[in-house]
Amino acid sequence: MAIKTIALQDSRVQLLKARGTDIRIRSSEALPNSVFDLKRSLEKRGFFVHFAADPKEARQIVTRIAREHKVRKAAKSKSMASEEISLNSALESEGVQVIETDLGEFIVQLAREKPAHILAPAINKKASDVAQLFVETKIANPEEIDPLQPDKQRLTAIARRHLRSVFLDAEMGITGVNFAAAKEGVLVGISNEGNLRMCVSIPPIHVAIVPIEKIVPSLADVATLLPLVTATATGQLLTSYVSLIAGPRNEGEIDGPVESHVVLLDNGRSRLAGTRYEAVLRCVRCGACLNACPVYTSIGGHAYGTTYMGPIGAVLATLIEHEGPSQLPYASSLCGACTEICPVSIPLHEMLYELRADPRHGHQGMALRAIFSGWSMIWDSSLEFRISQSLGARLIAIAAKAGLGKIETEGPGGSSQLVLSNNALGRALKKALRRSEIPMPAPPPTPRIPPPRQLENLRAPAAHQLSASRGNHANESRERMSIDTPEIASYPLSKSPNSTNNNREEVLIETFISNVARNGAEVQHIPSAALPERLGPLLEDIRVATIDPATLNAPYGHSIASLLEFHGIACVEGEARKVASAEIGLATPLLGVASTGSLLFDFAKGRPRLTSLLPPVLVAIVPASSVVCSLNEAFSRLENVGLLSGAALVSGPSKTADIEMTLVTGVHGPGQLWVFVLN
């Protein structure tokens, strides 16, 4: 059930983690004032801003918007906040068909189940389960799929085919967000499949559900948090798509939402600000604590019975979900693995311990209290502990002699366990215990106290230490590659007496090309004059293309137009269905980002969203002069030219691993990305 994450051990990553923790501490301390700051900034950009104190108010707001616009079909991106408020059922009661468009969420919705993981909702499903589900729900024809050995790429293609029509027909797009920049009034959402970009770009109405803890001070803080979250969640430099949502389309734009709404969700979060549980508001929903937790990885997400699962769910659900299970804080070994892996240093195991003792949240019955009290008394001394261990071993030996099972040992010196028999009594005991093996009590390990220096390393940095650390680095030269990503290139991008501007530019381009390739794109570094020759083979057998005006107006635009005419390729633009018919898209991004290998597209008049999103193949043409060092620098440039209605970072082709954790490309966005870097 484990998802790949990057271990936060490298000193540079630890510095990034400290900076990210500092940002999230300042973000949670700024509540609730930051809510009003964000509201003002959003309204200046043309958003309609709504505040929901609880799930009921949030549902009423969204259903009212749907009713006013006579919405009958809504395309929805993965959003844990929408799960928290039970939005789908509320909209369906109003006659609105809500379709989940994240592949994992789509599978779960077809199965009428809840997500099993924050990042991989269908992690509990096998490919054969998905194939059977697609056939039963008539998403696929039986002859399309081998139910015994289904091809995961084929299953993904079938889902893409079905959901493409959903995007094109939907009157409303619903998304969550990962961050909301209060200063700029910009929402930031990340995805690998491209469905979030689809939900924002195609339907005429866009609604974003934003829990108030997602607010951060500025886009500069987002530039630090994005690579940290991505590395911890999936091990990438950056997700395939980062959407910067800055309002509805402006006059003269041919795509994007006509109307944009933001629902700021509280649901008990403001009550946590300033309390001992405030740290839970730092959570960035990376899912790392789920992957590290021995309890979650043993029982899965559905056992929690709440929207949020794992260690973060056991804390957050207990604090905000009043009807959730009251015993979640006890479903933990308190091993501290969740705290250790957390990229923003949330002391989850400490809060779980505190919740057990908190009379407002601990709801132990009399019997359970007696059991734990007795257990505590028995294990209070080493003598009583050894007696209880000896007694447990004798009881298991008696059970084996009575025919309940047999004791098996794993190798010399290995652990022993009682394997229950398949007789009536054994089956009854299995059912009661939900397992077929009972571990033999082992002698207690000899305690090892780490030296003082190691103890200091185990503690999370204090807030004032983090602030000091951040301040020490605030004056670093802008010429130097900032720590935007745990995969920091080792290239010496800072100027030195022995380096020249030319050397630095060469290293910058080399870093960019290396990271573009690492993201799964095909990349070529060529002279501008060679572009028609290299582009020609990609245009063979192409009949319909879409090209953005920025590319046609570039110095190389005339040669591309001639090449398209030579191949007899028709060009389409404008309406989404026309662009969706294109077999290839040609676009020129505003910037390339070396540290993450990303392409930054800005959306405005003459710079459409859909060219880089709908075709199955995307060709991006990047002048070497437009490559910058870091995300922070890219966002700064973006501010200078004006965000207008939005932007998107593209880092590789559309991809997913929602079916058996197998990576496949071409989900909703382009399955192939070609990048030509021009001298």
XYZ file of C-alpha atoms in Angstrom:
679
model
C 0.000 0.000 0.000
C 3.048 2.269 0.218
C 3.409 5.231 -2.113
C 6.866 6.400 -3.104
C 8.131 9.336 -1.074
C 11.486 11.028 -0.739
C 13.087 10.538 2.665
C 13.664 13.947 4.195
C 17.228 13.312 5.309
C 19.463 15.425 3.061
C 20.638 18.609 4.793
C 19.337 20.760 1.943
C 15.961 19.080 2.169
C 15.949 19.581 5.925
C 16.494 23.285 5.323
C 13.585 23.302 2.877
C 11.484 21.438 5.454
C 12.371 24.069 8.072
C 11.337 26.853 5.710
C 8.115 25.079 4.832
C 7.340 24.529 8.515
C 7.959 28.200 9.220
C 5.556 29.220 6.444
C 2.828 26.923 7.715
C 3.326 28.106 11.323
C 2.944 31.718 10.202
C -0.076 30.739 8.082
C -1.910 29.108 10.991
C -1.004 31.947 13.354
C -2.464 34.460 10.850
C -5.932 32.885 11.082
C -8.622 34.181 11.081
C -7.349 37.600 9.855
C -5.878 36.025 6.712
C -9.396 34.954 5.682
C -10.390 38.607 5.271
C -7.130 39.426 3.463
C -7.738 36.615 0.996
C -11.372 37.615 0.505
C -10.387 41.177 -0.451
C -7.723 39.960 -2.882
C -10.037 37.416 -4.500
C -12.837 39.917 -4.984
C -10.445 42.332 -6.698
C -9.794 39.583 -9.251
C -13.467 39.021 -9.967
C -14.180 35.991 -7.763
C -17.481 35.663 -5.923
C -16.423 34.806 -2.355
C -18.668 32.912 0.085
C -18.009 31.909 3.691
C -19.337 28.630 5.105
C -19.226 28.080 8.864
C -20.094 24.385 8.556
C -20.773 21.652 5.948
C -24.478 22.479 5.771
C -23.792 26.099 4.789
C -21.178 24.983 2.241
C -23.627 22.570 0.607
C -26.331 25.242 0.498
C -23.991 27.722 -1.200
C -22.898 25.351 -3.951
C -26.384 23.955 -4.594
C -27.730 27.510 -4.823
C -25.103 28.406 -7.443
C -26.006 25.266 -9.416
C -29.715 26.056 -9.171
C -29.280 29.665 -10.305
C -27.341 28.578 -13.399
C -29.579 25.576 -14.144
C -26.611 23.205 -13.894
C -27.390 19.586 -14.754
C -23.875 18.127 -15.020
C -20.801 18.966 -12.928
C -17.231 17.761 -13.500
C -15.389 17.453 -10.206
C -11.680 17.290 -9.468
C -10.392 15.349 -6.454
C -11.181 17.326 -3.293
C -11.102 15.999 0.254
C -12.937 19.150 1.375
C -15.884 18.293 -0.864
C -15.899 14.805 0.678
C -15.875 16.429 4.116
C -19.073 18.371 3.372
C -20.791 15.487 1.457
C -21.213 17.738 -1.572
C -21.972 15.070 -4.185
C -25.111 13.783 -2.504
C -26.378 17.332 -1.928
C -26.004 18.236 -5.602
C -27.514 14.946 -6.746
C -30.590 15.664 -4.600
C -30.957 18.856 -6.683
C -30.894 16.868 -9.922
C -27.234 17.599 -10.719
C -25.143 14.705 -12.012
C -21.702 14.936 -10.377
C -18.866 13.013 -12.050
C -15.515 12.507 -10.342
C -12.759 13.033 -12.935
C -9.641 11.968 -11.051
C -9.108 8.377 -12.216
C -8.944 6.966 -8.679
C -11.983 8.954 -7.530
C -13.845 7.942 -10.701
C -13.207 4.259 -9.930
C -14.305 4.714 -6.316
C -17.451 6.561 -7.393
C -18.391 3.765 -9.804
C -17.912 1.265 -6.972
C -20.029 3.442 -4.635
C -17.229 3.530 -2.080
C -15.300 6.170 -0.167
C -11.649 7.010 -0.964
C -9.146 4.706 0.715
C -6.203 7.135 0.555
C -5.778 10.908 0.338
C -3.586 10.635 -2.779
C -4.595 7.270 -4.246
C -8.342 6.842 -3.616
C -8.549 3.437 -5.333
C -5.345 1.995 -3.889
C -7.361 -1.000 -2.625
C -8.572 -1.957 -6.140
C -6.867 -4.439 -8.458
C -6.773 -3.911 -12.216
C -9.159 -6.838 -12.621
C -11.595 -5.125 -10.226
C -11.427 -1.959 -12.316
C -11.958 -3.884 -15.556
C -15.008 -5.645 -14.150
C -16.348 -2.333 -12.837
C -15.948 -0.645 -16.237
C -17.839 -3.463 -17.944
C -20.616 -3.611 -15.336
C -21.197 0.149 -15.546
C -20.958 0.102 -19.366
C -17.960 2.415 -19.402
C -16.303 -0.232 -21.585
C -17.476 -3.044 -23.840
C -16.592 -6.589 -22.692
C -14.568 -7.223 -25.873
C -12.334 -4.220 -25.110
C -10.836 -5.692 -21.940
C -9.365 -8.994 -20.858
C -10.877 -9.251 -17.352
C -8.192 -11.702 -16.185
C -5.166 -9.734 -17.418
C -6.399 -6.195 -18.076
C -3.952 -3.726 -19.578
C -3.628 -0.684 -17.293
C -2.827 1.656 -20.165
C -5.964 0.464 -21.937
C -8.087 0.953 -18.823
C -6.746 4.495 -18.517
C -7.508 5.198 -22.189
C -11.095 4.003 -21.708
C -11.517 6.309 -18.717
C -10.033 9.202 -20.752
C -12.501 8.565 -23.566
C -15.478 8.528 -21.228
C -14.449 11.518 -19.128
C -13.503 13.719 -22.097
C -17.194 14.031 -22.980
C -17.928 14.838 -19.321
C -15.532 17.793 -19.391
C -16.990 19.087 -22.660
C -20.629 18.774 -21.505
C -20.321 19.991 -17.903
C -21.859 23.335 -16.995
C -19.930 23.506 -13.716
C -16.411 22.558 -12.666
C -15.747 21.870 -8.969
C -12.242 21.715 -7.502
C -10.386 21.925 -4.252
C -7.117 23.824 -3.886
C -3.764 23.093 -2.279
C -2.924 26.683 -1.371
C -4.512 30.127 -1.526
C -2.137 33.113 -1.682
C -3.684 35.892 0.407
C -1.558 38.734 -0.958
C -2.179 38.035 -4.651
C -5.644 36.458 -4.413
C -4.530 33.379 -6.359
C -5.653 29.782 -5.814
C -3.103 27.035 -6.434
C -4.078 23.462 -7.311
C -1.818 20.542 -8.191
C -2.518 17.346 -10.134
C -0.759 14.845 -12.359
C -3.671 13.844 -14.575
C -4.773 17.291 -15.762
C -8.364 16.950 -14.578
C -8.110 19.958 -12.268
C -7.018 22.111 -15.217
C -9.928 20.709 -17.221
C -12.468 21.544 -14.494
C -11.146 25.110 -14.283
C -10.710 25.731 -18.025
C -13.732 24.248 -19.828
C -17.019 24.565 -17.838
C -18.506 28.102 -17.781
C -18.894 28.035 -13.968
C -16.013 27.195 -11.619
C -16.455 26.595 -7.873
C -13.482 26.063 -5.550
C -13.910 24.636 -2.034
C -11.133 26.162 0.115
C -10.648 25.093 3.756
C -9.294 28.162 5.529
C -6.065 26.449 6.640
C -4.983 26.361 2.972
C -4.308 30.118 3.102
C -0.633 31.143 2.870
C 0.766 34.679 2.879
C 1.959 34.937 -0.736
C 3.015 33.192 -3.938
C 6.620 33.397 -2.760
C 5.635 31.005 0.039
C 3.888 28.750 -2.474
C 7.171 28.562 -4.422
C 8.795 26.976 -1.363
C 5.903 24.686 -0.435
C 5.114 23.206 -3.861
C 8.312 21.150 -4.356
C 8.312 20.118 -0.694
C 4.762 18.755 -0.921
C 5.382 17.043 -4.263
C 8.606 15.382 -3.141
C 6.976 14.093 0.034
C 3.801 12.958 -1.712
C 4.996 11.343 -4.951
C 8.777 11.773 -5.208
C 8.589 14.107 -8.232
C 10.358 17.408 -8.778
C 6.900 18.881 -9.344
C 3.529 17.449 -10.301
C 2.695 17.443 -14.012
C 0.321 20.369 -13.557
C 0.224 23.275 -11.139
C -2.758 25.549 -11.801
C -2.643 29.178 -10.704
C -6.296 30.210 -10.688
C -6.714 33.988 -10.713
C -10.362 34.530 -11.566
C -12.787 34.259 -14.486
C -11.759 34.890 -18.074
C -11.171 38.512 -19.006
C -12.518 40.382 -21.998
C -11.097 39.040 -25.239
C -10.163 35.596 -23.867
C -11.598 32.618 -25.733
C -11.547 30.031 -22.931
C -11.720 29.758 -19.171
C -14.665 30.138 -16.777
C -17.176 32.909 -17.270
C -17.881 32.988 -13.526
C -15.669 31.915 -10.613
C -16.768 31.207 -7.028
C -14.743 30.456 -3.889
C -16.308 28.824 -0.816
C -14.131 29.437 2.251
C -14.836 26.530 4.604
C -14.343 26.819 8.354
C -16.050 23.780 9.952
C -14.366 24.202 13.320
C -10.939 25.174 12.023
C -10.970 28.724 13.387
C -11.629 27.279 16.862
C -8.325 25.390 16.645
C -6.268 28.532 15.999
C -4.373 29.494 19.133
C -5.005 26.153 20.868
C -2.655 23.258 21.549
C -4.066 21.586 18.433
C -3.253 24.510 16.115
C -0.392 22.584 14.502
C -2.873 20.296 12.718
C -3.800 23.314 10.562
C -0.332 23.139 8.977
C -1.235 19.952 7.089
C -0.553 20.111 3.336
C -2.359 16.820 2.492
C 0.763 15.103 1.151
C -0.301 11.692 2.512
C 3.184 10.898 3.855
C 1.924 10.082 7.341
C -0.442 7.466 5.871
C 2.438 5.762 4.090
C 4.602 5.692 7.228
C 1.898 4.624 9.693
C 2.016 0.919 10.698
C -1.679 1.015 11.667
C -2.974 2.616 8.453
C -0.873 0.403 6.177
C -2.287 -2.640 7.990
C -5.988 -1.793 7.988
C -6.454 0.751 5.161
C -8.473 3.950 4.996
C -12.008 2.573 5.060
C -11.587 1.277 8.612
C -11.439 4.839 9.919
C -14.994 5.644 8.844
C -14.092 9.314 8.310
C -13.222 11.617 5.415
C -9.590 11.956 6.465
C -7.762 8.764 7.358
C -4.443 7.765 8.869
C -2.671 9.751 11.609
C -3.782 13.127 10.240
C -7.336 11.814 10.006
C -7.291 10.503 13.553
C -6.460 14.017 14.758
C -8.426 16.163 12.303
C -11.569 14.008 12.253
C -11.672 13.913 16.042
C -11.456 17.692 16.172
C -13.868 18.687 13.370
C -16.077 15.699 12.477
C -18.583 15.562 15.311
C -20.313 12.406 14.084
C -17.115 10.470 13.368
C -15.777 7.567 15.455
C -14.685 8.757 18.897
C -11.940 6.161 19.390
C -9.600 7.205 16.548
C -6.882 8.633 18.822
C -6.562 5.151 20.327
C -5.996 3.538 16.913
C -2.313 4.416 16.989
C 0.897 2.858 18.188
C 2.298 6.337 19.010
C 5.538 5.249 17.337
C 6.146 8.750 15.980
C 6.736 7.697 12.367
C 4.048 10.140 11.218
C 5.736 13.058 12.961
C 9.131 12.110 11.598
C 7.969 11.958 7.956
C 5.759 15.072 8.073
C 7.254 17.771 5.804
C 5.860 20.577 7.986
C 6.747 19.048 11.372
C 3.257 18.425 12.759
C 3.675 16.554 16.090
C 0.912 14.107 15.227
C 1.790 11.410 17.745
C 1.874 13.997 20.546
C -1.557 15.320 19.591
C -2.948 11.777 19.436
C -1.681 11.240 22.973
C -3.186 14.546 24.137
C -6.542 13.729 22.543
C -6.706 10.521 24.561
C -6.536 12.547 27.759
C -8.654 15.470 26.560
C -12.089 15.188 28.250
C -13.686 17.114 25.355
C -12.643 14.499 22.816
C -11.871 11.307 24.716
C -15.025 9.187 24.948
C -13.883 5.993 26.626
C -16.520 3.712 28.058
C -16.298 2.416 31.604
C -15.143 -1.034 30.496
C -12.425 0.374 28.221
C -11.184 2.675 30.970
C -10.960 -0.282 33.354
C -9.050 -2.368 30.811
C -6.508 0.376 30.136
C -6.129 1.118 33.834
C -5.475 -2.543 34.562
C -3.050 -2.802 31.647
C -1.187 0.272 32.893
C -0.913 -1.181 36.404
C 0.313 -4.567 35.163
C 2.973 -3.070 32.888
C 4.024 -0.411 35.367
C 7.025 -2.426 36.582
C 9.450 -4.785 34.870
C 8.525 -7.656 37.212
C 4.785 -7.403 36.492
C 5.534 -7.028 32.781
C 7.594 -10.248 32.731
C 4.861 -12.075 34.689
C 2.200 -10.976 32.194
C 4.425 -12.036 29.275
C 5.014 -15.456 30.841
C 1.293 -15.872 31.540
C 0.430 -14.934 27.931
C 2.896 -17.478 26.555
C 1.436 -20.216 28.823
C -2.126 -19.420 27.742
C -1.164 -19.686 24.076
C 0.622 -22.987 24.738
C -2.534 -24.292 26.459
C -4.625 -23.142 23.470
C -2.330 -25.067 21.116
C -2.642 -28.233 23.207
C -6.430 -27.823 23.245
C -6.459 -28.073 19.449
C -7.080 -24.392 18.637
C -3.972 -24.312 16.478
C -0.245 -24.907 16.357
C 2.740 -22.783 17.283
C 5.041 -21.903 14.374
C 8.460 -20.242 14.580
C 9.979 -18.233 11.736
C 13.559 -19.510 11.469
C 16.194 -19.861 14.205
C 15.619 -17.239 16.858
C 12.601 -15.880 14.986
C 9.257 -14.818 16.410
C 6.637 -17.441 17.237
C 2.897 -17.296 16.666
C -0.180 -19.438 17.156
C -1.721 -20.363 13.766
C -5.397 -21.044 14.388
C -6.916 -24.325 13.216
C -9.680 -24.529 10.627
C -12.096 -26.259 13.007
C -15.303 -24.640 14.272
C -13.682 -23.119 17.359
C -10.692 -21.862 15.402
C -12.915 -20.272 12.747
C -14.984 -18.561 15.434
C -11.844 -17.193 17.052
C -10.532 -16.023 13.662
C -13.768 -14.181 13.049
C -13.622 -12.554 16.465
C -10.001 -11.503 16.042
C -10.206 -10.844 12.259
C -6.872 -12.648 11.790
C -5.508 -16.175 11.685
C -2.294 -15.704 13.661
C -1.717 -14.633 17.262
C 1.862 -13.471 17.973
C 3.616 -15.015 20.932
C 4.566 -12.475 23.631
C 8.227 -11.591 23.200
C 10.604 -10.612 25.966
C 10.924 -6.828 26.275
C 13.894 -5.339 24.400
C 16.709 -3.792 26.345
C 16.029 -0.057 26.325
C 18.618 2.047 24.527
C 18.803 5.711 25.411
C 20.209 7.773 22.532
C 22.961 10.238 23.343
C 21.907 13.865 23.942
C 22.858 15.005 20.440
C 20.574 12.412 18.848
C 17.761 13.439 21.170
C 18.139 17.009 19.996
C 17.908 15.846 16.376
C 14.634 14.066 17.103
C 12.915 17.234 18.252
C 11.060 19.372 15.728
C 12.644 22.850 15.347
C 10.976 25.482 17.478
C 9.094 28.282 15.747
C 11.630 30.942 16.750
C 14.481 28.768 15.457
C 12.705 28.328 12.133
C 12.076 32.047 11.860
C 15.733 32.753 12.559
C 16.766 30.181 9.953
C 14.503 31.797 7.412
C 15.858 35.242 8.234
C 19.455 34.114 7.806
C 18.719 33.051 4.247
C 16.575 36.033 3.280
C 19.593 37.994 2.056
C 20.979 35.292 -0.223
C 21.808 36.508 -3.700
C 19.034 36.282 -6.295
C 21.658 34.925 -8.669
C 21.826 31.717 -6.651
C 19.466 28.810 -7.256
C 16.948 29.002 -4.413
C 15.929 25.842 -2.561
C 12.706 25.264 -4.466
C 13.061 21.518 -4.628
C 14.597 18.662 -2.646
C 16.234 17.524 -5.889
C 18.493 20.578 -5.920
C 20.922 20.466 -8.821
C 24.556 20.444 -7.804
C 25.436 22.898 -10.545
C 27.204 26.075 -9.274
C 24.616 28.599 -10.428
C 25.862 31.334 -8.119
C 28.393 33.716 -9.577
C 31.981 33.348 -8.505
C 35.205 35.127 -9.509
C 36.014 32.226 -11.822
C 32.628 32.036 -13.558
C 31.133 34.123 -16.327
C 27.615 34.977 -17.394
C 27.983 32.670 -20.378
C 29.008 29.725 -18.184
C 26.077 30.327 -15.874
C 23.608 30.473 -18.759
C 24.994 27.217 -20.142
C 24.598 25.513 -16.775
C 21.067 26.939 -16.454
C 20.037 25.487 -19.821
C 21.759 22.174 -19.052
C 19.862 21.931 -15.748
C 16.564 22.783 -17.439
C 17.045 20.184 -20.188
C 18.073 17.513 -17.681
C 15.009 18.094 -15.512
C 12.616 18.292 -18.478
C 13.840 14.840 -19.538
C 13.571 13.580 -15.970
C 9.916 14.665 -15.967
C 9.219 12.299 -18.862
C 9.291 14.716 -21.814
C 11.271 14.461 -25.040
C 13.634 17.433 -25.188
C 15.988 18.750 -27.880
C 18.369 21.717 -27.734
C 18.669 23.110 -31.261
C 19.383 26.279 -33.238
C 16.243 28.199 -34.211
C 16.895 27.549 -37.891
C 16.702 23.778 -37.317
C 13.175 23.909 -35.832
C 11.244 23.122 -39.082
C 13.512 20.139 -39.777
C 13.053 18.679 -36.274
C 9.332 19.475 -36.099
C 8.527 17.997 -39.522
C 8.575 14.293 -38.502
C 6.111 15.000 -35.652
C 3.617 16.467 -38.126
C 3.503 13.465 -40.441
C 0.031 11.883 -40.543
C -1.402 14.817 -38.567
C -4.606 16.249 -40.026
C -5.778 18.718 -37.353
C -3.619 20.910 -35.095
C -4.103 23.816 -32.729
C -1.510 26.543 -32.293
C -1.507 29.498 -29.932
C -1.098 33.057 -31.264
C 2.075 33.563 -29.208
C 3.778 30.866 -31.295
C 2.587 32.296 -34.628
C 3.745 35.779 -33.591
C 7.203 34.569 -32.543
C 10.224 34.934 -34.872
C 9.885 31.249 -35.786
C 6.112 31.504 -36.300
C 6.253 31.987 -40.072
C 8.305 28.835 -40.623
C 5.876 26.796 -38.479
C 2.878 28.166 -40.398
C 4.545 27.222 -43.682
C 5.287 23.746 -42.347
C 1.653 23.204 -41.355
C 0.510 24.380 -44.766
C 3.021 22.082 -46.489
C 1.617 19.065 -44.624
C -1.966 20.116 -45.354
C -2.813 20.399 -41.653
C -5.969 22.267 -40.667
C -5.665 24.579 -37.649
C -8.463 24.974 -35.101
C -8.891 27.313 -32.150
C -11.492 28.755 -29.835
C -14.334 26.500 -28.697
C -13.308 23.529 -26.580
C -14.823 20.871 -28.867
C -12.829 22.199 -31.808
C -9.567 22.217 -29.865
C -10.365 18.725 -28.540
C -10.411 17.455 -32.144
C -6.765 18.487 -32.654
C -4.169 15.724 -32.768
C -1.310 18.006 -31.746
C -0.925 21.357 -29.986
C 1.906 23.840 -30.519
C 2.516 26.433 -27.820
C 5.177 28.819 -26.531
C 5.360 29.125 -22.734
C 6.138 32.384 -21.045
C 9.067 30.843 -19.144
C 10.994 27.657 -18.509
C 11.990 26.821 -14.906
C 15.367 25.103 -14.573
C 15.097 23.790 -10.999
C 11.940 21.764 -11.757
C 12.044 21.353 -15.560
C 8.676 23.118 -15.811
C 7.001 25.205 -18.506
C 5.054 28.249 -17.300
C 2.063 29.201 -19.464
C 0.185 32.417 -18.683
C -3.436 32.872 -19.743
C -4.666 36.107 -21.269
C -5.976 37.473 -24.557
C -4.054 35.672 -27.275
C -2.689 33.089 -24.820
C -5.377 30.377 -24.486
C -5.556 27.606 -21.903
C -6.699 24.716 -24.053
C -3.865 24.554 -26.623
C -1.515 23.083 -24.011
C -4.189 20.877 -22.442
C -6.594 19.083 -24.803
C -4.520 17.535 -27.657
C -2.880 14.139 -27.017
C 0.523 15.548 -28.085
C 1.941 18.909 -26.991
C 4.930 20.599 -28.616
C 6.392 23.414 -26.503
C 8.928 25.802 -28.013
C 11.155 27.464 -25.427
C 13.658 30.201 -26.360
C 16.770 29.708 -24.227
C 16.545 33.339 -23.130
C 13.225 32.632 -21.366
C 14.625 30.001 -18.971
C 14.840 31.162 -15.351
C 16.421 29.516 -12.357
C 13.660 28.863 -9.810
C 9.944 28.857 -9.111
C 10.349 31.949 -6.983
C 11.894 33.817 -9.897
C 9.194 32.539 -12.255
C 6.389 33.711 -9.959
C 8.119 37.075 -9.601
C 8.234 37.472 -13.403
C 4.618 36.438 -13.591
C 3.654 39.146 -11.132
C 5.499 41.707 -13.213
C 3.518 40.924 -16.370
C 0.251 40.548 -14.467
C -1.419 37.229 -13.673
C -4.596 38.211 -15.465
C -6.913 35.194 -15.343
C -4.377 32.518 -14.455
C -1.356 30.430 -15.373
C -0.174 26.833 -15.289
C 3.113 25.046 -14.739
C 3.492 21.961 -16.941
C 6.134 19.442 -15.830
C 5.958 16.425 -18.102
C 3.060 14.562 -19.722
C -0.240 13.787 -18.035
C 0.202 10.722 -15.828
C -1.380 8.571 -13.125
C -0.598 5.597 -10.907
C -4.117 5.076 -9.586
C -4.437 1.486 -10.853
C -2.201 -0.859 -8.855
C 0.354 1.967 -8.437
C 1.489 1.435 -12.052
C 2.576 4.593 -13.864
C 0.782 5.274 -17.153
C 0.723 8.443 -19.253
C -1.990 10.210 -21.164
C -4.864 10.478 -18.695
C -6.671 13.756 -19.409
C -3.905 16.017 -20.649
C -1.282 15.265 -23.348
C 0.302 11.826 -23.153
C 3.371 13.065 -25.047
C 5.315 16.272 -24.441
C 8.007 17.474 -26.837
C 10.150 20.433 -25.781
C 12.396 22.271 -28.254
C 14.879 24.618 -26.573
C 16.040 27.197 -29.126
C 19.351 29.050 -29.101
